[in-house]
CSV table of C-alpha atoms in Angstrom, one decimal:
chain,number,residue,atom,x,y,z
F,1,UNK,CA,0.0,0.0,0.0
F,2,UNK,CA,0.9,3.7,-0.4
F,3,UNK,CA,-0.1,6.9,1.2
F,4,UNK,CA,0.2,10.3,-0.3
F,5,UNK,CA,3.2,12.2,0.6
F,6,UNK,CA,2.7,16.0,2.2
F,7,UNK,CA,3.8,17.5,-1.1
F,8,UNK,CA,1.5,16.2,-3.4
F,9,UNK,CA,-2.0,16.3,-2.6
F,10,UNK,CA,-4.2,13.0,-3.5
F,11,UNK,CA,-6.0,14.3,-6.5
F,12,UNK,CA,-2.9,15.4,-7.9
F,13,UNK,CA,-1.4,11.9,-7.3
F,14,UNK,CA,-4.2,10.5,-9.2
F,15,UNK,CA,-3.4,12.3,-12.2
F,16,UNK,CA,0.4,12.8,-11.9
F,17,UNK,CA,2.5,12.5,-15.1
F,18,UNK,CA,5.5,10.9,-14.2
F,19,UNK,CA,7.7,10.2,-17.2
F,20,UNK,CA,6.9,6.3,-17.7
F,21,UNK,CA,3.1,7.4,-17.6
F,22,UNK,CA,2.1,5.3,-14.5
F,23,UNK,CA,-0.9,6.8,-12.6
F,24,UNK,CA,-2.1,8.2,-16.3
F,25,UNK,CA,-1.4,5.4,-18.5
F,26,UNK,CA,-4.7,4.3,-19.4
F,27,UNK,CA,-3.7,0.8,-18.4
F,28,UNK,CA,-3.6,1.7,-15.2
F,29,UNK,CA,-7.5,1.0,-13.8
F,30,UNK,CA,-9.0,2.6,-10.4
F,31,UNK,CA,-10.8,-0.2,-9.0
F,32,UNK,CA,-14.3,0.8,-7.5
F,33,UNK,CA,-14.7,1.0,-3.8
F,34,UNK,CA,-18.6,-0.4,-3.7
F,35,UNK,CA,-17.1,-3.9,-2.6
F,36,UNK,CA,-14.9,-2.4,0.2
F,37,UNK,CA,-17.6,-1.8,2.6
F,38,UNK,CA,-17.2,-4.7,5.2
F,39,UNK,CA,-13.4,-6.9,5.7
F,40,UNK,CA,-14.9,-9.7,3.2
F,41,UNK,CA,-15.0,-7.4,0.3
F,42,UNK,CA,-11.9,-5.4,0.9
F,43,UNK,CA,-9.9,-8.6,1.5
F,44,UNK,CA,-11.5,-10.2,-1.7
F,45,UNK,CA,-10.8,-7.0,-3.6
F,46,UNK,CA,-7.3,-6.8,-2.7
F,47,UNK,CA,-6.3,-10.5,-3.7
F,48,UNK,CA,-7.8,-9.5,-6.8
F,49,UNK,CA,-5.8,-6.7,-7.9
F,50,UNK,CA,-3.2,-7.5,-10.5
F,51,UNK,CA,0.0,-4.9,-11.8
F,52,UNK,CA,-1.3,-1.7,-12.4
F,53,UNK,CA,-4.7,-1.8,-10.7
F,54,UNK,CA,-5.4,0.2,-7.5
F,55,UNK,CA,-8.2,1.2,-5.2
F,56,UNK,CA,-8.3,4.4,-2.9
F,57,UNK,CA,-8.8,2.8,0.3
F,58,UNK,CA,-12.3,3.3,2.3
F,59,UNK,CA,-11.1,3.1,5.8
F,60,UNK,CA,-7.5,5.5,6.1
F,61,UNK,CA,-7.2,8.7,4.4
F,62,UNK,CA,-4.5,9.4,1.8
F,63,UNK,CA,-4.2,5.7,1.3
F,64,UNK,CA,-3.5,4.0,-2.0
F,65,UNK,CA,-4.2,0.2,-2.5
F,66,UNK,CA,-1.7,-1.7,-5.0
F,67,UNK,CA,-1.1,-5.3,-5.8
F,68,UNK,CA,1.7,-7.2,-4.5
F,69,UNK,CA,4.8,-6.9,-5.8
F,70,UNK,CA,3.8,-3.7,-8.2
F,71,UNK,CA,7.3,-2.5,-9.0
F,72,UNK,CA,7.8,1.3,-7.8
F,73,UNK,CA,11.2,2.3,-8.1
F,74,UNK,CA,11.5,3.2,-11.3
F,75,UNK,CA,8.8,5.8,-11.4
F,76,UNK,CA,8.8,9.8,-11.1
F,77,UNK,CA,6.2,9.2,-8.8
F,78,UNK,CA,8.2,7.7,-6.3
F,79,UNK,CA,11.5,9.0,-6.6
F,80,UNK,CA,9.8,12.0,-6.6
F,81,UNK,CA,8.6,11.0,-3.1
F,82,UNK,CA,4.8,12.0,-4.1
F,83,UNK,CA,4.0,8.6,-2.8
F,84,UNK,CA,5.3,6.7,0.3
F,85,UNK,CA,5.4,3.3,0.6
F,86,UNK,CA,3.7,2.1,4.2
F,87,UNK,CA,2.2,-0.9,5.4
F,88,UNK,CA,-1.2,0.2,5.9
F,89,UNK,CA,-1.6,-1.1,9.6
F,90,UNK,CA,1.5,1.2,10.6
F,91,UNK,CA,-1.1,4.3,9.2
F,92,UNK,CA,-3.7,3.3,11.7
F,93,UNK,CA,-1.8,5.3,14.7
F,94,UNK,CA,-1.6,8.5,12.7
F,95,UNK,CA,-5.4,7.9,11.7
F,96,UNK,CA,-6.7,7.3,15.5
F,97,UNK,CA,-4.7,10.7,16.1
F,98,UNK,CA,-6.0,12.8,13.2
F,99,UNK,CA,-4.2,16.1,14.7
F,100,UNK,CA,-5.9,19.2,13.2
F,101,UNK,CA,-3.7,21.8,11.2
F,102,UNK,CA,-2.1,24.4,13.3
F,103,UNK,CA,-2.0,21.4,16.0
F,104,UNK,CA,1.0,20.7,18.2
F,105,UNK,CA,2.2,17.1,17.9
F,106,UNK,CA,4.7,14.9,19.3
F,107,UNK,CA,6.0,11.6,17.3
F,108,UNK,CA,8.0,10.1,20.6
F,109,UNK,CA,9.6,7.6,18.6
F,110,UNK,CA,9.8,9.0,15.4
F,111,UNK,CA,12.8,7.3,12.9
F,112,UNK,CA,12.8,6.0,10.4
F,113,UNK,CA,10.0,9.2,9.4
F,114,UNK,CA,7.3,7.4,8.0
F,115,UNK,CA,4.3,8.0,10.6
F,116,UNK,CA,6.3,11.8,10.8
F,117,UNK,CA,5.2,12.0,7.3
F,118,UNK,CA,1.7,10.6,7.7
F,119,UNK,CA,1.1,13.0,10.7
F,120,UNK,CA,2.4,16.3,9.0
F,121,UNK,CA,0.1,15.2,6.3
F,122,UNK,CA,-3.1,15.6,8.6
F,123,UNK,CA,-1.5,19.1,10.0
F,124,UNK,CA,-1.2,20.0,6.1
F,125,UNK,CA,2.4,21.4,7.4
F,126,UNK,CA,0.7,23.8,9.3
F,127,UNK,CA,1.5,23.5,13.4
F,128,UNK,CA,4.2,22.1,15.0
F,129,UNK,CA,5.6,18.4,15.2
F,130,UNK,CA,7.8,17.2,17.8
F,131,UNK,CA,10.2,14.1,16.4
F,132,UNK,CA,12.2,12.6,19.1
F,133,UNK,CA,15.0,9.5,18.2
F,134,UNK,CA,17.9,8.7,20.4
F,135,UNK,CA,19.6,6.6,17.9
F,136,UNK,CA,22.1,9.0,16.2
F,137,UNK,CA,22.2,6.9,13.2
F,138,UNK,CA,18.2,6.3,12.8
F,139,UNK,CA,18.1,10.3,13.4
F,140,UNK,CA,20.0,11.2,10.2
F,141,UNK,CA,18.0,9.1,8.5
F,142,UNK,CA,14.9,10.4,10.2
F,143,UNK,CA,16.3,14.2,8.8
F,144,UNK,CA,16.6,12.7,5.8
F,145,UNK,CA,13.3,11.6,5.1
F,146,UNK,CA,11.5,14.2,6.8
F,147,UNK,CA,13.3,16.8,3.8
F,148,UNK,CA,13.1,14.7,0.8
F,149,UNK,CA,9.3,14.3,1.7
F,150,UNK,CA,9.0,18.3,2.0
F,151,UNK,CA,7.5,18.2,5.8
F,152,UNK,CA,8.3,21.9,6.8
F,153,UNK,CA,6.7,21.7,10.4
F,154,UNK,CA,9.0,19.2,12.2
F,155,UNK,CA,11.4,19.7,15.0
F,156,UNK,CA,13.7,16.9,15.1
F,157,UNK,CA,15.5,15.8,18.5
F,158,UNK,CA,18.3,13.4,18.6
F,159,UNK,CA,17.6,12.8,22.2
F,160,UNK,CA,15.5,10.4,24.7
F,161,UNK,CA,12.4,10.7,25.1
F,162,UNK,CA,11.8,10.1,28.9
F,163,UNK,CA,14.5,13.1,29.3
F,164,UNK,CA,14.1,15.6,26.6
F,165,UNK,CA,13.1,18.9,27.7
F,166,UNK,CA,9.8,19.7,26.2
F,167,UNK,CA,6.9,22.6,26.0
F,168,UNK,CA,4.7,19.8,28.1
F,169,UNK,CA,1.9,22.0,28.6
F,170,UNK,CA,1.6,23.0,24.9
F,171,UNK,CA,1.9,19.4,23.0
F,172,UNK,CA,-2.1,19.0,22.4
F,173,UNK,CA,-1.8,15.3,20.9
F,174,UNK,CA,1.2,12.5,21.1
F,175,UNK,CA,2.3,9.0,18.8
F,176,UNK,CA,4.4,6.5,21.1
F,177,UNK,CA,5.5,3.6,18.6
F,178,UNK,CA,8.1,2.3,20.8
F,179,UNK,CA,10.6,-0.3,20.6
F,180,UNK,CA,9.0,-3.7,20.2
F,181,UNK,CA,9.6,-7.1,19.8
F,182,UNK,CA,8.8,-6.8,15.6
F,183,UNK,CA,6.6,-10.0,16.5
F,184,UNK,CA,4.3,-8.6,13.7
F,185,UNK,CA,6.2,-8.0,10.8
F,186,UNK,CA,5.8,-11.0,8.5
F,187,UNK,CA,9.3,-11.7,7.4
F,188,UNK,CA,9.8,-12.1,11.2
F,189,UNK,CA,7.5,-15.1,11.2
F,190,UNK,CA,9.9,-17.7,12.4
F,191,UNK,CA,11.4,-15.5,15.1
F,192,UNK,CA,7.7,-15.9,16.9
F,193,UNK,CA,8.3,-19.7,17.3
F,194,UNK,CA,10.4,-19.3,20.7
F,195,UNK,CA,9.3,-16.5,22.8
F,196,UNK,CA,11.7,-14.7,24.8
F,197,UNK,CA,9.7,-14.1,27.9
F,198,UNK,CA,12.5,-12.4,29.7
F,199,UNK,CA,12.8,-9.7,26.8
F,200,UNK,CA,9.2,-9.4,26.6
F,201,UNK,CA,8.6,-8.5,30.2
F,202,UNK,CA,11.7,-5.8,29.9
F,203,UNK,CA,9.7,-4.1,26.9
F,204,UNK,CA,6.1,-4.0,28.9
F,205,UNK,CA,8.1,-2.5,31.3
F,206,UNK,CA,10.0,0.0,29.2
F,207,UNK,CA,6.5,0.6,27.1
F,208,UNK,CA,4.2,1.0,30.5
F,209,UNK,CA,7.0,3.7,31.5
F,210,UNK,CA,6.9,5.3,28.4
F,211,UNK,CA,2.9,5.5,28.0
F,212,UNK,CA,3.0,6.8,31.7
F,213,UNK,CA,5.4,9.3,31.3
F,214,UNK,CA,2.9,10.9,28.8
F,215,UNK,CA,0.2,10.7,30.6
F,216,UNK,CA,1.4,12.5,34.1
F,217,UNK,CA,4.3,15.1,32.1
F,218,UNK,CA,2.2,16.4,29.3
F,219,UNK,CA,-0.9,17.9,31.7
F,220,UNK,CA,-2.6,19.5,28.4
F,221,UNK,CA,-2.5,16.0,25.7
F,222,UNK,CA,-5.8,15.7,23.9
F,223,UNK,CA,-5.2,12.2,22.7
F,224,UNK,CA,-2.2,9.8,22.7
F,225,UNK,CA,-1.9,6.7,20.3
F,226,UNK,CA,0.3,3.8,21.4
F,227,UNK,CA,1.4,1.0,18.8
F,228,UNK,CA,3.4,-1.8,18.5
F,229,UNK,CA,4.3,-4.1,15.7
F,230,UNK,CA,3.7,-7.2,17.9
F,231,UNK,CA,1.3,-9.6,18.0
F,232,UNK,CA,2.0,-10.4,21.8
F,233,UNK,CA,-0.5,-9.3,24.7
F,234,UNK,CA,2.3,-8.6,27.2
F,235,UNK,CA,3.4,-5.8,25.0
F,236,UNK,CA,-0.2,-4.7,23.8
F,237,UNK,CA,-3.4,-5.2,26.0
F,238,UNK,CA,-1.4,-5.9,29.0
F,239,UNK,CA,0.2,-2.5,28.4
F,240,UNK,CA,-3.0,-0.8,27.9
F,241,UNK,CA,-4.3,-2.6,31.2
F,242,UNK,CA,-1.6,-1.4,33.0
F,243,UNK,CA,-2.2,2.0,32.2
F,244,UNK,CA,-6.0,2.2,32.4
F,245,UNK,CA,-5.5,1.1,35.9
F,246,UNK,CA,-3.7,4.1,36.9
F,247,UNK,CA,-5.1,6.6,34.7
F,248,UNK,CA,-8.7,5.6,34.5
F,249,UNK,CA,-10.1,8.8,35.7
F,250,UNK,CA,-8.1,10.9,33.5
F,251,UNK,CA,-8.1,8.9,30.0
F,252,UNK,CA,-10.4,6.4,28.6
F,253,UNK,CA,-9.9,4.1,25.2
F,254,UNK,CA,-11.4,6.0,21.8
F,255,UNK,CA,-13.4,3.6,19.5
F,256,UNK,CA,-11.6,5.2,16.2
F,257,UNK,CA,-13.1,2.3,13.6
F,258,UNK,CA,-15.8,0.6,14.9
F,259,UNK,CA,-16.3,-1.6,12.2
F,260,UNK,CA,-12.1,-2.9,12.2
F,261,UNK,CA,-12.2,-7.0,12.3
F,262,UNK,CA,-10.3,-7.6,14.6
F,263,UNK,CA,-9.8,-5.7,18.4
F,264,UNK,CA,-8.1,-6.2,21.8
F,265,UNK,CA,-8.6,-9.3,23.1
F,266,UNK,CA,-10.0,-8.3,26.7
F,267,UNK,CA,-13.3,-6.6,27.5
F,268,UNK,CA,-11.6,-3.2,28.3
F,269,UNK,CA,-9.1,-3.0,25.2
F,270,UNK,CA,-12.5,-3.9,22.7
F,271,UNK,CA,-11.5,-0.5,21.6
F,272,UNK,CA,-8.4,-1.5,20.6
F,273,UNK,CA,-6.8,-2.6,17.1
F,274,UNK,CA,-5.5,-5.2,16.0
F,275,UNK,CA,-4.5,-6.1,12.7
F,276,UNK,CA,-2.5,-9.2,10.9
F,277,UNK,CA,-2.0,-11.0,8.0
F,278,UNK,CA,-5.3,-13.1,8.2
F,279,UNK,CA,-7.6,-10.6,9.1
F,280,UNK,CA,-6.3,-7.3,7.0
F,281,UNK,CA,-3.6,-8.5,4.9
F,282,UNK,CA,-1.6,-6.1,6.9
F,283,UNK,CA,1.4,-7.1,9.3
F,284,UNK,CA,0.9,-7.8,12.7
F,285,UNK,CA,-0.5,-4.2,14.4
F,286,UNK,CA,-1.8,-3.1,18.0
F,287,UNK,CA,-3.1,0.8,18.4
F,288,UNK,CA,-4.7,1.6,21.5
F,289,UNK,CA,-6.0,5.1,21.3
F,290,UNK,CA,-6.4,7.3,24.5
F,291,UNK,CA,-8.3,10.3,25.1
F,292,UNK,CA,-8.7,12.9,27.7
F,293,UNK,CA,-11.3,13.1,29.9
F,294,UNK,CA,-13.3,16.7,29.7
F,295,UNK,CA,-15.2,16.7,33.3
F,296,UNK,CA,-17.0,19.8,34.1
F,297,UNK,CA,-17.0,21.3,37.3
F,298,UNK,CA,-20.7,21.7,37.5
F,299,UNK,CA,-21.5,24.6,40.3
């Protein structure tokens, strides 16, 4: 799948002429969208498309569905970085946090860019977007990607997250896609055959203190999306368990796609997502959105 880059709008990507003629080439077919109203249909419809055939997806904005295997890299459109190639599970985060332009935004853990990208895409480059990477290497590269795909509105720190000096109280809306086990990601697939139980319980723990650390240092955060690429429950509902323990009077869980397959496997994380290659043809996804609590002091 693809989503539309910040410099290039999706009507404009729809009728781009790059110079091998690939949107526009009238072999090129837009497959309707009637069929993609329920998971059946959009699964069928997907494992239908062959080269050059692509449907706008129904469900995340900016989104571009493409058959496996359609070769990219030799087109304008691409190396013109118009188009960004994305998984469409690791858009879901950026969609459940749908900042507003003129927002303030933080992507916690931001390299290598991609969700960056996505979310200056919803500010229109219009705001300002926090994006935080320790890694010196993974922030060059997080630089990198953030120019060649035009985003004007980021601030990038090479720094940690649970230490970087922030404006707290003016950060309305926060992405944590921390380090994970990669569980989800399909060329992975063998790796999930022993499970490191010891390494998983040192990620909860680094995730739960990560999550919290939003929730108690940034006292005016609207909504927070959390994320992982794993398909483990310690690192997923557990997490969000955890937290909605501590925090239940202050946050609750957003229902952001009420009619997505597959969701958290408690009662209390219903609201969450989860996505794999069964269910969505996607890797292996968990979002939990969290949302602020309005109460109103009533006199």
């Amino acid at each position: 799948m693809i989503t539309i880059n910040i410099n290039c709008e999706l009507n404009k990507v729809l009728h781009y002429r790059c110079s091998k003629d690939f949107i526009l080439n009238k072999h090129v077919i837009l497959i309707s969208s009637i069929s993609l109203k329920n998971s059946a249909g959009f699964r069928k419809s997907v494992k239908r498309l062959s080269n050059l055939k692509y449907f706008i997806d129904p469900e995340v904005e900016h989104v571009l569905v493409f058959a496996t295997g359609t070769k990219f890299f030799d087109y304008d459109i691409y190396l013109n970085r118009h188009i960004l190639l994305m998984d469409k599970a690791s858009c879901l985060p950026c969609l459940a946090l749908s900042p507003p332009p003129g927002s303030t935004v933080l992507d916690a853990c931001a390299a290598p860019g991609n969700k960056t990208i996505c979310l200056a895409n919803y500010l229109k480059n219009k705001g300002v977007l926090y994006a935080i990477e320790l890694n010196r290497r993974r922030f060059k590269e997080l630089n990198a990607n953030l120019k060649s795909a035009g985003v004007k509105c980021a601030h990038t720190l090479n720094d940690d997250f649970l230490t970087v000096a922030l404006p707290f109280d003016e950060i309305d809306y926060v992405l944590l896609d921390p380090s994970c086990s990669g569980s989800g990601i399909r060329n992975r697939a063998d790796d999930t055959k022993v499970i490191d139980e010891e390494r998983l319980e040192r990620l909860s723990a680094l995730q739960t203190r990560m999550i919290t650390h939003v929730m108690t240092k940034f006292s005016k955060v609207k909504r927070v999306t959390y994320s992982t690429c794993s398909i483990y429950s310690q690192e997923n509902e557990q997490v969000v368990e955890t937290i909605l323990d501590q925090f239940s009077d202050t946050f609750q869980l957003v229902d952001f796609l009420p009619e997505w397959p597959s969701r958290g496997q408690t009662e209390r994380t219903r609201a969450c997502l989860r996505a794999s290659p069964d269910d969505t043809l996607t890797n292996g996804f968990f979002v939990a959105c969290f949302e602020r609590i309005i109460k109103i002091d009533i006199q």
